[in-house]
Amino acid sequence: MQVNEQLVQAITKEVLKQLQNRQSGQNTEKKSGCSQPSSTESLQGKTRMRPKHSYEGYVQAQKGTNPKEIVIGVGAAFQTEITKTISGIPLDQVLKNVRAGIEEEGMVSRVVKVLDTSDVAFMALESAKLSGSGIGIGIQSKGTTVIHQKDLYPLTNLELFPQAPLITLDMYRKIGRNAAKYVKGEKVTPIESFNDPMVRAKYQIKAALMHIIETEQLDPEKKMIEWEERK
């Protein structure tokens, strides 16, 4: 069977339809007193997938001055509404490995949460502009990652890792190392990555849902906040 855009859209609509029908049936049973209460809400009339997270009291991220600093900008739902990448890797392990790679090359890292965009290219660029070294890393909650430099155009990045389901913890560690090497001005060998043409079809629905969750948590007024040790 050939997989194309129309087929994926049809599958998505059918999945949502089935969820709506199932929840409608559950709600009917609840009214008749024939079922146990369920924590799952109906999709009918639902305006948000997750409650709005409050960042009251968090510190606004400031531009760093340490020339060895690399800022890691994570998505708005990172470690709050979403705790694992699209392939199931815990996000705390993602951060741990990226930071370990940076430290192994003698650089230091700082983590901020980006609340004014869910586009990974802009997340990485904004992080680079905050970084004392001018190099930043953007990580969406689903795992997509970009290494950026402060004086480049948004889509002209240093390295892009678009297929989140194929990124391993070892690759995240190498991403940290490469970012550090850019800071040091050393020759950087692009990280070997895999390409699977079926990934998009397999994960498109999940990726879309995760992106919606990430985007609905944006808070443009707060822009970027210090995230280190605050989750």
CSV table of C-alpha atoms in Angstrom, one decimal:
chain,number,residue,atom,x,y,z
A,1,MET,CA,0.0,0.0,0.0
A,2,GLN,CA,1.3,3.4,-1.0
A,3,VAL,CA,1.5,6.0,1.8
A,4,ASN,CA,0.9,9.6,0.8
A,5,GLU,CA,-0.3,12.8,2.3
A,6,GLN,CA,-3.9,12.1,1.6
A,7,LEU,CA,-3.8,8.7,3.2
A,8,VAL,CA,-2.2,10.2,6.4
A,9,GLN,CA,-4.8,12.9,6.6
A,10,ALA,CA,-7.6,10.3,6.2
A,11,ILE,CA,-6.1,8.2,9.0
A,12,THR,CA,-5.8,11.2,11.2
A,13,LYS,CA,-9.4,12.2,10.7
A,14,GLU,CA,-10.6,8.6,11.3
A,15,VAL,CA,-8.6,8.4,14.6
A,16,LEU,CA,-10.1,11.6,15.9
A,17,LYS,CA,-13.5,10.5,14.8
A,18,GLN,CA,-13.2,7.3,16.7
A,19,LEU,CA,-11.9,9.1,19.8
A,20,GLN,CA,-14.9,11.5,19.6
A,21,ASN,CA,-17.4,8.6,19.2
A,22,ARG,CA,-15.8,6.7,22.1
A,23,GLN,CA,-15.9,9.6,24.4
A,24,SER,CA,-19.4,10.5,23.4
A,25,GLY,CA,-20.4,6.9,24.3
A,26,GLN,CA,-18.7,7.2,27.7
A,27,ASN,CA,-20.4,10.5,28.4
A,28,THR,CA,-23.8,8.9,27.6
A,29,GLU,CA,-23.0,6.0,30.0
A,30,LYS,CA,-22.0,8.4,32.7
A,31,LYS,CA,-25.3,10.2,32.5
A,32,SER,CA,-27.2,7.0,32.8
A,33,GLY,CA,-25.0,5.9,35.8
A,34,CYS,CA,-23.8,2.8,34.1
A,35,SER,CA,-20.0,3.4,34.1
A,36,GLN,CA,-17.2,4.4,36.4
A,37,PRO,CA,-16.0,8.0,36.1
A,38,SER,CA,-13.2,8.6,33.6
A,39,SER,CA,-10.5,11.2,33.8
A,40,THR,CA,-10.4,11.5,29.9
A,41,GLU,CA,-12.4,14.5,28.6
A,42,SER,CA,-14.4,14.5,25.5
A,43,LEU,CA,-12.8,16.1,22.4
A,44,GLN,CA,-16.1,17.9,21.7
A,45,GLY,CA,-15.8,21.6,22.4
A,46,LYS,CA,-12.3,21.1,23.8
A,47,THR,CA,-10.1,24.2,23.3
A,48,ARG,CA,-6.9,23.1,24.9
A,49,MET,CA,-5.1,19.7,25.1
A,50,ARG,CA,-3.4,20.6,28.4
A,51,PRO,CA,-4.1,23.2,31.1
A,52,LYS,CA,-2.0,26.4,30.7
A,53,HIS,CA,1.2,26.1,32.7
A,54,SER,CA,2.1,29.0,35.1
A,55,TYR,CA,5.6,30.4,35.1
A,56,GLU,CA,4.9,32.9,37.8
A,57,GLY,CA,8.1,33.7,39.7
A,58,TYR,CA,10.5,32.4,37.1
A,59,VAL,CA,13.4,34.6,36.1
A,60,GLN,CA,13.6,36.2,32.7
A,61,ALA,CA,16.6,34.8,30.8
A,62,GLN,CA,19.4,37.3,30.3
A,63,LYS,CA,22.3,37.5,27.8
A,64,GLY,CA,25.3,35.7,29.1
A,65,THR,CA,28.9,37.1,29.2
A,66,ASN,CA,30.9,33.9,29.5
A,67,PRO,CA,32.6,33.2,26.1
A,68,LYS,CA,32.5,29.5,26.9
A,69,GLU,CA,28.8,29.4,27.5
A,70,ILE,CA,26.3,27.5,25.2
A,71,VAL,CA,22.6,28.1,25.9
A,72,ILE,CA,20.2,25.2,25.4
A,73,GLY,CA,16.7,26.5,24.6
A,74,VAL,CA,14.0,23.9,25.3
A,75,GLY,CA,10.4,24.0,24.2
A,76,ALA,CA,7.4,25.4,26.1
A,77,ALA,CA,6.1,22.0,27.1
A,78,PHE,CA,9.6,20.5,27.8
A,79,GLN,CA,9.6,18.5,31.1
A,80,THR,CA,6.2,19.8,32.1
A,81,GLU,CA,3.4,18.7,29.7
A,82,ILE,CA,5.8,16.5,27.7
A,83,THR,CA,8.4,14.4,29.5
A,84,LYS,CA,9.6,12.1,26.7
A,85,THR,CA,10.6,12.6,23.1
A,86,ILE,CA,8.5,11.3,20.3
A,87,SER,CA,10.4,8.0,20.4
A,88,GLY,CA,10.1,7.7,24.2
A,89,ILE,CA,13.5,9.0,25.4
A,90,PRO,CA,13.1,10.8,28.8
A,91,LEU,CA,13.8,14.5,28.3
A,92,ASP,CA,15.9,14.7,31.4
A,93,GLN,CA,18.3,12.2,29.8
A,94,VAL,CA,18.3,14.2,26.6
A,95,LEU,CA,19.5,17.3,28.5
A,96,LYS,CA,21.9,15.3,30.6
A,97,ASN,CA,23.6,13.9,27.5
A,98,VAL,CA,23.7,17.2,25.6
A,99,ARG,CA,25.2,19.0,28.6
A,100,ALA,CA,27.7,16.1,29.1
A,101,GLY,CA,28.9,16.5,25.5
A,102,ILE,CA,29.4,20.3,26.0
A,103,GLU,CA,31.3,19.8,29.2
A,104,GLU,CA,33.5,17.1,27.7
A,105,GLU,CA,34.8,19.7,25.3
A,106,GLY,CA,35.5,22.2,28.1
A,107,MET,CA,32.5,24.5,27.6
A,108,VAL,CA,29.7,25.3,30.0
A,109,SER,CA,25.9,25.2,29.4
A,110,ARG,CA,22.8,27.0,30.5
A,111,VAL,CA,19.2,25.9,30.0
A,112,VAL,CA,16.4,28.3,29.2
A,113,LYS,CA,12.8,27.6,28.3
A,114,VAL,CA,11.6,29.4,25.1
A,115,LEU,CA,8.0,30.7,25.5
A,116,ASP,CA,7.6,32.9,22.5
A,117,THR,CA,8.0,30.3,19.7
A,118,SER,CA,7.7,26.6,19.1
A,119,ASP,CA,9.7,26.7,15.8
A,120,VAL,CA,13.0,24.9,16.6
A,121,ALA,CA,15.0,27.1,14.2
A,122,PHE,CA,14.0,30.2,16.0
A,123,MET,CA,14.3,28.6,19.4
A,124,ALA,CA,17.9,27.7,18.6
A,125,LEU,CA,18.7,31.2,17.1
A,126,GLU,CA,17.2,33.0,20.2
A,127,SER,CA,19.3,30.7,22.4
A,128,ALA,CA,22.4,31.5,20.4
A,129,LYS,CA,21.7,35.3,20.8
A,130,LEU,CA,21.5,34.8,24.6
A,131,SER,CA,24.7,32.7,24.8
A,132,GLY,CA,27.9,34.2,25.8
A,133,SER,CA,29.6,32.3,23.0
A,134,GLY,CA,27.1,33.1,20.3
A,135,ILE,CA,26.3,29.4,19.9
A,136,GLY,CA,23.0,27.9,21.0
A,137,ILE,CA,21.0,24.7,20.8
A,138,GLY,CA,17.3,24.4,20.3
A,139,ILE,CA,15.4,21.3,21.4
A,140,GLN,CA,11.7,20.8,20.8
A,141,SER,CA,9.9,18.6,23.3
A,142,LYS,CA,9.4,15.9,20.7
A,143,GLY,CA,13.2,15.8,20.2
A,144,THR,CA,14.0,17.8,17.0
A,145,THR,CA,17.2,19.6,17.6
A,146,VAL,CA,19.2,22.5,15.9
A,147,ILE,CA,22.6,23.9,16.6
A,148,HIS,CA,22.6,27.7,15.7
A,149,GLN,CA,24.9,30.7,15.6
A,150,LYS,CA,23.7,34.2,16.6
A,151,ASP,CA,24.6,36.0,13.4
A,152,LEU,CA,23.0,33.5,11.0
A,153,TYR,CA,19.5,33.7,9.4
A,154,PRO,CA,16.9,31.5,11.2
A,155,LEU,CA,16.9,28.8,8.5
A,156,THR,CA,20.7,28.9,7.9
A,157,ASN,CA,21.8,26.9,10.9
A,158,LEU,CA,25.0,25.1,11.7
A,159,GLU,CA,23.4,21.6,12.1
A,160,LEU,CA,19.8,20.4,11.9
A,161,PHE,CA,18.5,17.0,13.2
A,162,PRO,CA,14.9,16.9,11.9
A,163,GLN,CA,14.0,13.3,12.3
A,164,ALA,CA,13.4,13.2,16.1
A,165,PRO,CA,12.4,9.5,16.2
A,166,LEU,CA,15.9,8.5,14.9
A,167,ILE,CA,17.9,10.6,17.4
A,168,THR,CA,19.6,8.5,20.1
A,169,LEU,CA,21.1,9.6,23.4
A,170,ASP,CA,24.6,9.1,21.9
A,171,MET,CA,23.6,11.5,19.1
A,172,TYR,CA,22.4,14.1,21.7
A,173,ARG,CA,25.8,13.8,23.4
A,174,LYS,CA,27.6,14.3,20.1
A,175,ILE,CA,25.4,17.3,19.4
A,176,GLY,CA,26.7,18.9,22.6
A,177,ARG,CA,30.3,18.1,21.6
A,178,ASN,CA,29.8,19.6,18.2
A,179,ALA,CA,28.2,22.8,19.6
A,180,ALA,CA,31.3,23.1,21.9
A,181,LYS,CA,33.7,22.6,19.0
A,182,TYR,CA,31.9,25.5,17.1
A,183,VAL,CA,32.6,27.7,20.1
A,184,LYS,CA,36.3,26.7,20.1
A,185,GLY,CA,36.6,27.2,16.3
A,186,GLU,CA,37.7,23.7,15.8
A,187,LYS,CA,37.0,21.6,12.7
A,188,VAL,CA,33.6,20.0,13.2
A,189,THR,CA,32.7,16.6,11.6
A,190,PRO,CA,28.9,16.5,10.9
A,191,ILE,CA,27.2,14.0,13.1
A,192,GLU,CA,26.2,10.8,11.1
A,193,SER,CA,22.5,10.5,11.1
A,194,PHE,CA,20.0,8.1,9.6
A,195,ASN,CA,17.2,8.8,7.2
A,196,ASP,CA,14.0,6.7,7.2
A,197,PRO,CA,11.4,7.8,4.5
A,198,MET,CA,8.7,6.0,6.6
A,199,VAL,CA,9.3,8.0,9.8
A,200,ARG,CA,7.1,10.9,8.7
A,201,ALA,CA,4.1,8.7,7.9
A,202,LYS,CA,4.6,6.6,11.1
A,203,TYR,CA,4.9,9.5,13.5
A,204,GLN,CA,3.0,12.3,11.8
A,205,ILE,CA,-0.1,12.1,14.0
A,206,LYS,CA,1.9,11.9,17.2
A,207,ALA,CA,4.2,14.7,16.0
A,208,ALA,CA,1.2,17.0,15.2
A,209,LEU,CA,-0.3,16.4,18.6
A,210,MET,CA,2.9,17.1,20.4
A,211,HIS,CA,3.4,20.2,18.4
A,212,ILE,CA,-0.1,21.4,19.4
A,213,ILE,CA,0.7,20.8,23.1
A,214,GLU,CA,3.9,22.7,22.8
A,215,THR,CA,2.4,25.6,20.9
A,216,GLU,CA,-0.5,26.1,23.2
A,217,GLN,CA,1.9,26.5,26.2
A,218,LEU,CA,3.5,29.6,24.6
A,219,ASP,CA,3.6,32.8,26.6
A,220,PRO,CA,5.1,35.5,24.4
A,221,GLU,CA,5.1,38.1,27.2
A,222,LYS,CA,7.5,36.0,29.2
A,223,LYS,CA,9.7,35.3,26.1
A,224,MET,CA,12.5,33.2,27.6
A,225,ILE,CA,13.0,32.1,31.2
A,226,GLU,CA,15.8,30.4,33.1
A,227,TRP,CA,15.0,26.8,33.4
A,228,GLU,CA,17.9,25.3,35.1
A,229,GLU,CA,17.0,23.4,38.3
A,230,ARG,CA,13.5,24.7,38.1
A,231,LYS,CA,11.4,21.9,36.6
